[in-house]
Amino acid sequence: MIAVRARNVWVIWLSLALALLLSVATLPKFMEIGRPLWLALFLTYWVLVLPHRVGMASAWFIGLLADVLNGTLLGLNALVLTLITFLVLSLHQRLRMFPLWQQSMVLLVVFGLAQLLHLWLNALTGSRPPTLAFVLPAVVSALLWPWVYALLRGVHRRLGVN
């Protein structure tokens, strides 16, 4: 039996580090309300393409890093990203068969549920008043999904991530 070596796994972690940086990059004040869910987008791609490499433990770890980086309640982003990963893994086989526009619609629901959980946890801690603007990042992320998918797929194929 020939053991298959992991090739270029560092690309996954580098892309997730880039997503972490994008999630804290400064934006103009009017664009801040619709900040895309970069971590969720990048994590969703890798979970769809390589579910044996990126899973719920990876999502939890990246979420804890995001919590520390953002200075939010420890475990908040970890829980939200783990929920997204769980839902994507649950829908994995169906999502892979859908065209990109249908994937975007499904991810709009998944990201919307994650944003709802995030809003609910923030309201429980009293750190942010509940508003309907919580939906906007999910909409923006769903609209960005085809471009993020194409970009990461190009990187994935060019570098032969396995």
PDB file of N, CA and C in Angstrom, residues 64-117:
ATOM      1  N   LEU A  64     -11.302  30.607  17.113  1.00  0.00           N
ATOM      2  CA  LEU A  64     -10.645  31.109  18.323  1.00  0.00           C
ATOM      3  C   LEU A  64      -9.593  32.166  17.978  1.00  0.00           C
ATOM      4  N   LEU A  65      -8.865  31.944  16.891  1.00  0.00           N
ATOM      5  CA  LEU A  65      -7.906  32.956  16.438  1.00  0.00           C
ATOM      6  C   LEU A  65      -8.622  34.254  16.075  1.00  0.00           C
ATOM      7  N   ALA A  66      -9.767  34.136  15.424  1.00  0.00           N
ATOM      8  CA  ALA A  66     -10.545  35.327  15.061  1.00  0.00           C
ATOM      9  C   ALA A  66     -11.054  36.044  16.309  1.00  0.00           C
ATOM     10  N   ASP A  67     -11.454  35.287  17.317  1.00  0.00           N
ATOM     11  CA  ASP A  67     -11.902  35.900  18.572  1.00  0.00           C
ATOM     12  C   ASP A  67     -10.781  36.694  19.228  1.00  0.00           C
ATOM     13  N   VAL A  68      -9.602  36.114  19.268  1.00  0.00           N
ATOM     14  CA  VAL A  68      -8.455  36.799  19.871  1.00  0.00           C
ATOM     15  C   VAL A  68      -8.086  38.026  19.045  1.00  0.00           C
ATOM     16  N   LEU A  69      -8.095  37.880  17.724  1.00  0.00           N
ATOM     17  CA  LEU A  69      -7.722  38.985  16.842  1.00  0.00           C
ATOM     18  C   LEU A  69      -8.728  40.133  16.900  1.00  0.00           C
ATOM     19  N   ASN A  70     -10.010  39.812  16.974  1.00  0.00           N
ATOM     20  CA  ASN A  70     -11.049  40.842  17.009  1.00  0.00           C
ATOM     21  C   ASN A  70     -11.312  41.371  18.416  1.00  0.00           C
ATOM     22  N   GLY A  71     -10.874  40.641  19.420  1.00  0.00           N
ATOM     23  CA  GLY A  71     -11.141  41.054  20.789  1.00  0.00           C
ATOM     24  C   GLY A  71     -12.581  40.826  21.197  1.00  0.00           C
ATOM     25  N   THR A  72     -13.232  39.854  20.601  1.00  0.00           N
ATOM     26  CA  THR A  72     -14.613  39.542  20.950  1.00  0.00           C
ATOM     27  C   THR A  72     -14.652  38.473  22.034  1.00  0.00           C
ATOM     28  N   LEU A  73     -15.849  38.133  22.449  1.00  0.00           N
ATOM     29  CA  LEU A  73     -16.056  37.101  23.450  1.00  0.00           C
ATOM     30  C   LEU A  73     -15.406  35.805  22.971  1.00  0.00           C
ATOM     31  N   LEU A  74     -14.556  35.206  23.786  1.00  0.00           N
ATOM     32  CA  LEU A  74     -13.825  34.010  23.391  1.00  0.00           C
ATOM     33  C   LEU A  74     -14.789  32.854  23.137  1.00  0.00           C
ATOM     34  N   GLY A  75     -14.746  32.331  21.941  1.00  0.00           N
ATOM     35  CA  GLY A  75     -15.606  31.231  21.546  1.00  0.00           C
ATOM     36  C   GLY A  75     -16.761  31.651  20.664  1.00  0.00           C
ATOM     37  N   LEU A  76     -17.007  32.949  20.514  1.00  0.00           N
ATOM     38  CA  LEU A  76     -18.138  33.427  19.718  1.00  0.00           C
ATOM     39  C   LEU A  76     -17.946  33.092  18.240  1.00  0.00           C
ATOM     40  N   ASN A  77     -16.857  33.547  17.660  1.00  0.00           N
ATOM     41  CA  ASN A  77     -16.591  33.244  16.250  1.00  0.00           C
ATOM     42  C   ASN A  77     -16.316  31.763  16.047  1.00  0.00           C
ATOM     43  N   ALA A  78     -15.710  31.128  17.052  1.00  0.00           N
ATOM     44  CA  ALA A  78     -15.452  29.693  16.950  1.00  0.00           C
ATOM     45  C   ALA A  78     -16.767  28.919  16.827  1.00  0.00           C
ATOM     46  N   LEU A  79     -17.745  29.290  17.615  1.00  0.00           N
ATOM     47  CA  LEU A  79     -19.045  28.622  17.558  1.00  0.00           C
ATOM     48  C   LEU A  79     -19.738  28.878  16.221  1.00  0.00           C
ATOM     49  N   VAL A  80     -19.685  30.114  15.754  1.00  0.00           N
ATOM     50  CA  VAL A  80     -20.342  30.471  14.492  1.00  0.00           C
ATOM     51  C   VAL A  80     -19.680  29.746  13.321  1.00  0.00           C
ATOM     52  N   LEU A  81     -18.347  29.729  13.277  1.00  0.00           N
ATOM     53  CA  LEU A  81     -17.654  29.045  12.181  1.00  0.00           C
ATOM     54  C   LEU A  81     -17.833  27.537  12.250  1.00  0.00           C
ATOM     55  N   THR A  82     -17.938  26.993  13.450  1.00  0.00           N
ATOM     56  CA  THR A  82     -18.201  25.559  13.584  1.00  0.00           C
ATOM     57  C   THR A  82     -19.608  25.219  13.101  1.00  0.00           C
ATOM     58  N   LEU A  83     -20.570  26.099  13.364  1.00  0.00           N
ATOM     59  CA  LEU A  83     -21.930  25.892  12.850  1.00  0.00           C
ATOM     60  C   LEU A  83     -21.931  25.919  11.325  1.00  0.00           C
ATOM     61  N   ILE A  84     -21.243  26.893  10.739  1.00  0.00           N
ATOM     62  CA  ILE A  84     -21.166  26.974   9.276  1.00  0.00           C
ATOM     63  C   ILE A  84     -20.538  25.711   8.709  1.00  0.00           C
ATOM     64  N   THR A  85     -19.446  25.261   9.311  1.00  0.00           N
ATOM     65  CA  THR A  85     -18.768  24.052   8.839  1.00  0.00           C
ATOM     66  C   THR A  85     -19.665  22.833   8.978  1.00  0.00           C
ATOM     67  N   PHE A  86     -20.386  22.732  10.082  1.00  0.00           N
ATOM     68  CA  PHE A  86     -21.306  21.611  10.268  1.00  0.00           C
ATOM     69  C   PHE A  86     -22.382  21.598   9.184  1.00  0.00           C
ATOM     70  N   LEU A  87     -22.966  22.762   8.908  1.00  0.00           N
ATOM     71  CA  LEU A  87     -24.022  22.827   7.896  1.00  0.00           C
ATOM     72  C   LEU A  87     -23.474  22.525   6.502  1.00  0.00           C
ATOM     73  N   VAL A  88     -22.289  23.036   6.202  1.00  0.00           N
ATOM     74  CA  VAL A  88     -21.692  22.770   4.885  1.00  0.00           C
ATOM     75  C   VAL A  88     -21.337  21.293   4.762  1.00  0.00           C
ATOM     76  N   LEU A  89     -20.796  20.695   5.814  1.00  0.00           N
ATOM     77  CA  LEU A  89     -20.498  19.257   5.766  1.00  0.00           C
ATOM     78  C   LEU A  89     -21.768  18.423   5.645  1.00  0.00           C
ATOM     79  N   SER A  90     -22.845  18.874   6.276  1.00  0.00           N
ATOM     80  CA  SER A  90     -24.116  18.154   6.173  1.00  0.00           C
ATOM     81  C   SER A  90     -24.679  18.201   4.757  1.00  0.00           C
ATOM     82  N   LEU A  91     -24.456  19.326   4.084  1.00  0.00           N
ATOM     83  CA  LEU A  91     -24.964  19.509   2.714  1.00  0.00           C
ATOM     84  C   LEU A  91     -23.898  19.266   1.667  1.00  0.00           C
ATOM     85  N   HIS A  92     -22.775  18.702   2.056  1.00  0.00           N
ATOM     86  CA  HIS A  92     -21.598  18.584   1.203  1.00  0.00           C
ATOM     87  C   HIS A  92     -21.891  17.967  -0.160  1.00  0.00           C
ATOM     88  N   GLN A  93     -22.503  16.801  -0.190  1.00  0.00           N
ATOM     89  CA  GLN A  93     -22.725  16.100  -1.460  1.00  0.00           C
ATOM     90  C   GLN A  93     -23.687  16.859  -2.373  1.00  0.00           C
ATOM     91  N   ARG A  94     -24.706  17.469  -1.789  1.00  0.00           N
ATOM     92  CA  ARG A  94     -25.656  18.239  -2.605  1.00  0.00           C
ATOM     93  C   ARG A  94     -25.026  19.518  -3.120  1.00  0.00           C
ATOM     94  N   LEU A  95     -24.300  20.207  -2.260  1.00  0.00           N
ATOM     95  CA  LEU A  95     -23.696  21.484  -2.655  1.00  0.00           C
ATOM     96  C   LEU A  95     -22.712  21.315  -3.803  1.00  0.00           C
ATOM     97  N   ARG A  96     -21.978  20.235  -3.804  1.00  0.00           N
ATOM     98  CA  ARG A  96     -20.989  20.012  -4.868  1.00  0.00           C
ATOM     99  C   ARG A  96     -21.645  19.816  -6.235  1.00  0.00           C
ATOM    100  N   MET A  97     -22.885  19.347  -6.246  1.00  0.00           N
ATOM    101  CA  MET A  97     -23.579  19.125  -7.513  1.00  0.00           C
ATOM    102  C   MET A  97     -24.240  20.391  -8.045  1.00  0.00           C
ATOM    103  N   PHE A  98     -24.511  21.346  -7.187  1.00  0.00           N
ATOM    104  CA  PHE A  98     -25.211  22.566  -7.587  1.00  0.00           C
ATOM    105  C   PHE A  98     -24.305  23.473  -8.407  1.00  0.00           C
ATOM    106  N   PRO A  99     -24.892  24.227  -9.351  1.00  0.00           N
ATOM    107  CA  PRO A  99     -24.113  25.292  -9.990  1.00  0.00           C
ATOM    108  C   PRO A  99     -23.829  26.406  -8.978  1.00  0.00           C
ATOM    109  N   LEU A 100     -22.918  27.298  -9.323  1.00  0.00           N
ATOM    110  CA  LEU A 100     -22.475  28.319  -8.370  1.00  0.00           C
ATOM    111  C   LEU A 100     -23.599  29.220  -7.884  1.00  0.00           C
ATOM    112  N   TRP A 101     -24.545  29.559  -8.747  1.00  0.00           N
ATOM    113  CA  TRP A 101     -25.615  30.456  -8.300  1.00  0.00           C
ATOM    114  C   TRP A 101     -26.510  29.766  -7.274  1.00  0.00           C
ATOM    115  N   GLN A 102     -26.716  28.454  -7.407  1.00  0.00           N
ATOM    116  CA  GLN A 102     -27.503  27.738  -6.404  1.00  0.00           C
ATOM    117  C   GLN A 102     -26.708  27.547  -5.116  1.00  0.00           C
ATOM    118  N   GLN A 103     -25.398  27.340  -5.251  1.00  0.00           N
ATOM    119  CA  GLN A 103     -24.560  27.281  -4.058  1.00  0.00           C
ATOM    120  C   GLN A 103     -24.644  28.597  -3.299  1.00  0.00           C
ATOM    121  N   SER A 104     -24.657  29.706  -4.032  1.00  0.00           N
ATOM    122  CA  SER A 104     -24.761  31.025  -3.396  1.00  0.00           C
ATOM    123  C   SER A 104     -26.059  31.161  -2.619  1.00  0.00           C
ATOM    124  N   MET A 105     -27.151  30.650  -3.171  1.00  0.00           N
ATOM    125  CA  MET A 105     -28.436  30.736  -2.480  1.00  0.00           C
ATOM    126  C   MET A 105     -28.430  29.893  -1.199  1.00  0.00           C
ATOM    127  N   VAL A 106     -27.874  28.696  -1.278  1.00  0.00           N
ATOM    128  CA  VAL A 106     -27.799  27.842  -0.087  1.00  0.00           C
ATOM    129  C   VAL A 106     -26.886  28.486   0.952  1.00  0.00           C
ATOM    130  N   LEU A 107     -25.762  29.035   0.495  1.00  0.00           N
ATOM    131  CA  LEU A 107     -24.833  29.677   1.428  1.00  0.00           C
ATOM    132  C   LEU A 107     -25.415  30.952   2.019  1.00  0.00           C
ATOM    133  N   LEU A 108     -26.308  31.615   1.285  1.00  0.00           N
ATOM    134  CA  LEU A 108     -27.008  32.770   1.857  1.00  0.00           C
ATOM    135  C   LEU A 108     -27.801  32.350   3.090  1.00  0.00           C
ATOM    136  N   VAL A 109     -28.464  31.213   3.016  1.00  0.00           N
ATOM    137  CA  VAL A 109     -29.226  30.703   4.159  1.00  0.00           C
ATOM    138  C   VAL A 109     -28.285  30.284   5.287  1.00  0.00           C
ATOM    139  N   VAL A 110     -27.211  29.577   4.935  1.00  0.00           N
ATOM    140  CA  VAL A 110     -26.252  29.117   5.951  1.00  0.00           C
ATOM    141  C   VAL A 110     -25.603  30.310   6.655  1.00  0.00           C
ATOM    142  N   PHE A 111     -25.137  31.274   5.875  1.00  0.00           N
ATOM    143  CA  PHE A 111     -24.504  32.458   6.469  1.00  0.00           C
ATOM    144  C   PHE A 111     -25.523  33.300   7.238  1.00  0.00           C
ATOM    145  N   GLY A 112     -26.753  33.336   6.753  1.00  0.00           N
ATOM    146  CA  GLY A 112     -27.808  34.051   7.477  1.00  0.00           C
ATOM    147  C   GLY A 112     -28.085  33.429   8.836  1.00  0.00           C
ATOM    148  N   LEU A 113     -28.123  32.100   8.895  1.00  0.00           N
ATOM    149  CA  LEU A 113     -28.305  31.412  10.177  1.00  0.00           C
ATOM    150  C   LEU A 113     -27.130  31.685  11.116  1.00  0.00           C
ATOM    151  N   ALA A 114     -25.927  31.694  10.548  1.00  0.00           N
ATOM    152  CA  ALA A 114     -24.742  31.968  11.361  1.00  0.00           C
ATOM    153  C   ALA A 114     -24.775  33.404  11.890  1.00  0.00           C
ATOM    154  N   GLN A 115     -25.194  34.337  11.050  1.00  0.00           N
ATOM    155  CA  GLN A 115     -25.288  35.730  11.487  1.00  0.00           C
ATOM    156  C   GLN A 115     -26.379  35.893  12.548  1.00  0.00           C
ATOM    157  N   LEU A 116     -27.454  35.142  12.406  1.00  0.00           N
ATOM    158  CA  LEU A 116     -28.517  35.175  13.410  1.00  0.00           C
ATOM    159  C   LEU A 116     -28.007  34.670  14.758  1.00  0.00           C
ATOM    160  N   LEU A 117     -27.242  33.585  14.747  1.00  0.00           N
ATOM    161  CA  LEU A 117     -26.644  33.077  15.979  1.00  0.00           C
ATOM    162  C   LEU A 117     -25.675  34.099  16.567  1.00  0.00           C
TER     163      LEU A 117
END
